[in-house]
GROMACS .gro file of N, CA and C in nm:
model
  246
    1UNK      N    1   0.100  -0.100   0.002
    1UNK     CA    2  -0.008  -0.023  -0.024
    1UNK      C    3   0.122   0.163   0.007
    2UNK      N    4   0.004   0.184  -0.106
    2UNK     CA    5   0.117   0.324  -0.075
    2UNK      C    6   0.086   0.437  -0.005
    3UNK      N    7   0.181   0.519   0.095
    3UNK     CA    8   0.111   0.637   0.169
    3UNK      C    9   0.148   0.751   0.085
    4UNK      N   10   0.065   0.866   0.124
    4UNK     CA   11   0.042   1.016   0.120
    4UNK      C   12   0.177   1.048   0.095
    5UNK      N   13   0.278   1.022   0.186
    5UNK     CA   14   0.416   1.093   0.169
    5UNK      C   15   0.500   1.021   0.022
    6UNK      N   16   0.483   0.859   0.009
    6UNK     CA   17   0.535   0.780  -0.101
    6UNK      C   18   0.445   0.859  -0.234
    7UNK      N   19   0.342   0.894  -0.256
    7UNK     CA   20   0.307   0.945  -0.369
    7UNK      C   21   0.336   1.110  -0.400
    8UNK      N   22   0.343   1.150  -0.291
    8UNK     CA   23   0.420   1.338  -0.340
    8UNK      C   24   0.619   1.299  -0.351
    9UNK      N   25   0.650   1.225  -0.243
    9UNK     CA   26   0.768   1.225  -0.343
    9UNK      C   27   0.775   1.204  -0.484
   10UNK      N   28   0.726   1.045  -0.533
   10UNK     CA   29   0.673   1.030  -0.643
   10UNK      C   30   0.680   1.147  -0.774
   11UNK      N   31   0.542   1.176  -0.681
   11UNK     CA   32   0.528   1.300  -0.805
   11UNK      C   33   0.637   1.423  -0.752
   12UNK      N   34   0.701   1.455  -0.711
   12UNK     CA   35   0.815   1.514  -0.713
   12UNK      C   36   0.907   1.556  -0.771
   13UNK      N   37   0.929   1.389  -0.820
   13UNK     CA   38   1.060   1.333  -0.887
   13UNK      C   39   1.031   1.398  -0.980
   14UNK      N   40   0.866   1.271  -0.998
   14UNK     CA   41   0.924   1.324  -1.148
   14UNK      C   42   0.887   1.463  -1.246
   15UNK      N   43   0.824   1.535  -1.156
   15UNK     CA   44   0.820   1.718  -1.207
   15UNK      C   45   0.939   1.748  -1.215
   16UNK      N   46   1.046   1.709  -1.151
   16UNK     CA   47   1.155   1.766  -1.103
   16UNK      C   48   1.240   1.732  -1.237
   17UNK      N   49   1.246   1.587  -1.272
   17UNK     CA   50   1.302   1.484  -1.419
   17UNK      C   51   1.237   1.572  -1.514
   18UNK      N   52   1.066   1.622  -1.527
   18UNK     CA   53   1.073   1.663  -1.647
   18UNK      C   54   1.111   1.781  -1.667
   19UNK      N   55   1.043   1.880  -1.571
   19UNK     CA   56   1.154   2.033  -1.520
   19UNK      C   57   1.303   2.068  -1.604
   20UNK      N   58   1.339   1.964  -1.592
   20UNK     CA   59   1.524   1.933  -1.619
   20UNK      C   60   1.503   1.878  -1.749
   21UNK      N   61   1.480   1.782  -1.828
   21UNK     CA   62   1.458   1.785  -1.956
   21UNK      C   63   1.394   1.889  -2.057
   22UNK      N   64   1.272   1.935  -1.982
   22UNK     CA   65   1.239   2.082  -2.103
   22UNK      C   66   1.367   2.166  -2.038
   23UNK      N   67   1.399   2.187  -1.982
   23UNK     CA   68   1.472   2.312  -1.966
   23UNK      C   69   1.616   2.290  -2.041
   24UNK      N   70   1.669   2.167  -2.055
   24UNK     CA   71   1.711   2.118  -2.186
   24UNK      C   72   1.727   2.203  -2.336
   25UNK      N   73   1.583   2.085  -2.354
   25UNK     CA   74   1.563   2.168  -2.480
   25UNK      C   75   1.540   2.271  -2.493
   26UNK      N   76   1.499   2.355  -2.386
   26UNK     CA   77   1.503   2.545  -2.450
   26UNK      C   78   1.592   2.548  -2.428
   27UNK      N   79   1.687   2.539  -2.372
   27UNK     CA   80   1.864   2.560  -2.403
   27UNK      C   81   1.847   2.542  -2.559
   28UNK      N   82   1.827   2.386  -2.627
   28UNK     CA   83   1.865   2.393  -2.742
   28UNK      C   84   1.759   2.446  -2.840
   29UNK      N   85   1.672   2.518  -2.808
   29UNK     CA   86   1.605   2.577  -2.873
   29UNK      C   87   1.625   2.713  -2.922
   30UNK      N   88   1.656   2.775  -2.779
   30UNK     CA   89   1.740   2.921  -2.795
   30UNK      C   90   1.886   2.909  -2.888
   31UNK      N   91   1.919   2.862  -2.860
   31UNK     CA   92   2.040   2.825  -2.941
   31UNK      C   93   2.022   2.812  -3.094
   32UNK      N   94   1.925   2.767  -3.119
   32UNK     CA   95   1.904   2.706  -3.273
   32UNK      C   96   1.866   2.871  -3.331
   33UNK      N   97   1.813   2.972  -3.216
   33UNK     CA   98   1.690   3.086  -3.274
   33UNK      C   99   1.804   3.168  -3.271
   34UNK      N  100   1.890   3.187  -3.201
   34UNK     CA  101   2.020   3.249  -3.207
   34UNK      C  102   2.083   3.231  -3.337
   35UNK      N  103   2.123   3.105  -3.357
   35UNK     CA  104   2.160   3.059  -3.478
   35UNK      C  105   2.130   3.124  -3.630
   36UNK      N  106   2.001   3.103  -3.609
   36UNK     CA  107   1.913   3.152  -3.715
   36UNK      C  108   1.923   3.308  -3.723
   37UNK      N  109   1.905   3.382  -3.617
   37UNK     CA  110   1.903   3.496  -3.588
   37UNK      C  111   2.067   3.551  -3.708
   38UNK      N  112   2.145   3.455  -3.651
   38UNK     CA  113   2.304   3.502  -3.724
   38UNK      C  114   2.311   3.513  -3.835
   39UNK      N  115   2.232   3.402  -3.879
   39UNK     CA  116   2.232   3.404  -4.050
   39UNK      C  117   2.142   3.500  -4.133
   40UNK      N  118   2.077   3.528  -4.047
   40UNK     CA  119   1.923   3.624  -4.129
   40UNK      C  120   1.960   3.777  -4.105
   41UNK      N  121   2.057   3.790  -4.052
   41UNK     CA  122   2.148   3.935  -4.078
   41UNK      C  123   2.032   4.056  -4.111
   42UNK      N  124   2.018   4.008  -4.216
   42UNK     CA  125   1.914   4.146  -4.309
   42UNK      C  126   1.785   4.131  -4.256
   43UNK      N  127   1.718   4.089  -4.191
   43UNK     CA  128   1.602   4.121  -4.076
   43UNK      C  129   1.646   4.171  -3.978
   44UNK      N  130   1.751   4.203  -3.948
   44UNK     CA  131   1.853   4.270  -3.763
   44UNK      C  132   1.778   4.406  -3.834
   45UNK      N  133   1.660   4.437  -3.656
   45UNK     CA  134   1.641   4.584  -3.628
   45UNK      C  135   1.685   4.672  -3.598
   46UNK      N  136   1.711   4.790  -3.580
   46UNK     CA  137   1.823   4.845  -3.462
   46UNK      C  138   1.738   4.842  -3.380
   47UNK      N  139   1.786   4.902  -3.210
   47UNK     CA  140   1.724   4.875  -3.136
   47UNK      C  141   1.769   5.056  -3.059
   48UNK      N  142   1.684   5.090  -2.953
   48UNK     CA  143   1.672   5.195  -2.854
   48UNK      C  144   1.854   5.202  -2.832
   49UNK      N  145   1.888   5.092  -2.742
   49UNK     CA  146   2.025   5.096  -2.715
   49UNK      C  147   2.153   5.088  -2.781
   50UNK      N  148   2.151   5.115  -2.919
   50UNK     CA  149   2.231   5.105  -3.041
   50UNK      C  150   2.317   4.978  -3.063
   51UNK      N  151   2.182   4.890  -3.023
   51UNK     CA  152   2.198   4.713  -3.080
   51UNK      C  153   2.132   4.642  -3.180
   52UNK      N  154   2.182   4.553  -3.191
   52UNK     CA  155   2.011   4.537  -3.336
   52UNK      C  156   2.018   4.386  -3.240
   53UNK      N  157   1.837   4.396  -3.345
   53UNK     CA  158   1.728   4.292  -3.274
   53UNK      C  159   1.679   4.212  -3.393
   54UNK      N  160   1.654   4.074  -3.356
   54UNK     CA  161   1.581   3.985  -3.456
   54UNK      C  162   1.494   3.974  -3.383
   55UNK      N  163   1.350   3.948  -3.509
   55UNK     CA  164   1.218   3.886  -3.391
   55UNK      C  165   1.139   3.791  -3.529
   56UNK      N  166   1.096   3.720  -3.435
   56UNK     CA  167   1.040   3.607  -3.501
   56UNK      C  168   0.916   3.564  -3.446
   57UNK      N  169   0.800   3.517  -3.546
   57UNK     CA  170   0.673   3.482  -3.479
   57UNK      C  171   0.609   3.345  -3.454
   58UNK      N  172   0.572   3.293  -3.414
   58UNK     CA  173   0.537   3.204  -3.369
   58UNK      C  174   0.422   3.151  -3.450
   59UNK      N  175   0.332   3.028  -3.504
   59UNK     CA  176   0.214   2.984  -3.532
   59UNK      C  177   0.084   3.078  -3.445
   60UNK      N  178   0.112   3.051  -3.291
   60UNK     CA  179   0.013   3.153  -3.209
   60UNK      C  180   0.014   3.250  -3.202
   61UNK      N  181   0.118   3.328  -3.255
   61UNK     CA  182   0.157   3.442  -3.252
   61UNK      C  183   0.245   3.517  -3.156
   62UNK      N  184   0.308   3.386  -3.049
   62UNK     CA  185   0.416   3.372  -2.966
   62UNK      C  186   0.569   3.490  -3.031
   63UNK      N  187   0.608   3.568  -2.966
   63UNK     CA  188   0.769   3.624  -3.034
   63UNK      C  189   0.901   3.542  -2.958
   64UNK      N  190   0.964   3.583  -3.009
   64UNK     CA  191   1.062   3.522  -3.044
   64UNK      C  192   1.181   3.603  -3.051
   65UNK      N  193   1.254   3.690  -2.917
   65UNK     CA  194   1.347   3.809  -3.074
   65UNK      C  195   1.519   3.758  -3.016
   66UNK      N  196   1.580   3.798  -3.076
   66UNK     CA  197   1.740   3.748  -3.053
   66UNK      C  198   1.796   3.898  -3.040
   67UNK      N  199   1.935   4.028  -2.951
   67UNK     CA  200   2.012   4.079  -2.995
   67UNK      C  201   2.111   4.040  -3.013
   68UNK      N  202   2.157   4.146  -3.058
   68UNK     CA  203   2.262   4.101  -3.095
   68UNK      C  204   2.374   4.259  -3.028
   69UNK      N  205   2.485   4.230  -3.063
   69UNK     CA  206   2.593   4.403  -3.022
   69UNK      C  207   2.516   4.505  -2.959
   70UNK      N  208   2.496   4.559  -2.879
   70UNK     CA  209   2.603   4.539  -2.773
   70UNK      C  210   2.546   4.442  -2.641
   71UNK      N  211   2.428   4.360  -2.677
   71UNK     CA  212   2.377   4.337  -2.580
   71UNK      C  213   2.420   4.169  -2.626
   72UNK      N  214   2.438   4.100  -2.483
   72UNK     CA  215   2.424   3.925  -2.565
   72UNK      C  216   2.360   3.904  -2.612
   73UNK      N  217   2.363   3.778  -2.686
   73UNK     CA  218   2.257   3.728  -2.783
   73UNK      C  219   2.106   3.624  -2.712
   74UNK      N  220   2.051   3.710  -2.621
   74UNK     CA  221   1.935   3.644  -2.516
   74UNK      C  222   1.847   3.626  -2.595
   75UNK      N  223   1.767   3.489  -2.550
   75UNK     CA  224   1.638   3.534  -2.643
   75UNK      C  225   1.547   3.576  -2.543
   76UNK      N  226   1.458   3.582  -2.608
   76UNK     CA  227   1.294   3.649  -2.481
   76UNK      C  228   1.176   3.632  -2.568
   77UNK      N  229   1.118   3.520  -2.489
   77UNK     CA  230   0.980   3.458  -2.579
   77UNK      C  231   0.864   3.606  -2.517
   78UNK      N  232   0.764   3.591  -2.588
   78UNK     CA  233   0.667   3.612  -2.526
   78UNK      C  234   0.538   3.592  -2.547
   79UNK      N  235   0.428   3.556  -2.465
   79UNK     CA  236   0.338   3.516  -2.537
   79UNK      C  237   0.255   3.590  -2.550
   80UNK      N  238   0.148   3.608  -2.667
   80UNK     CA  239   0.056   3.702  -2.684
   80UNK      C  240   0.018   3.692  -2.596
   81UNK      N  241  -0.105   3.789  -2.583
   81UNK     CA  242  -0.183   3.848  -2.482
   81UNK      C  243  -0.368   3.841  -2.467
   82UNK      N  244  -0.430   3.794  -2.413
   82UNK     CA  245  -0.551   3.737  -2.479
   82UNK      C  246  -0.622   3.886  -2.375
   0.00000   0.00000   0.00000
């Protein structure tokens, strides 16, 4: 017979593993987006801070952005607001 504590531990460990896997996948996706931005320099637009930004839209209207100099190439994902 399983106890409430065993169920909690099992769920917590399962969730932790899933988060770890998803975090790795997110890193891979961000790297792919940054590489795509580097390959599409003609699509870069100036930022207010003097750098350049590349923006791409997903199927559901979400947006991913990659920045280039002076900022690091960080990707930010924005979900559309309902």
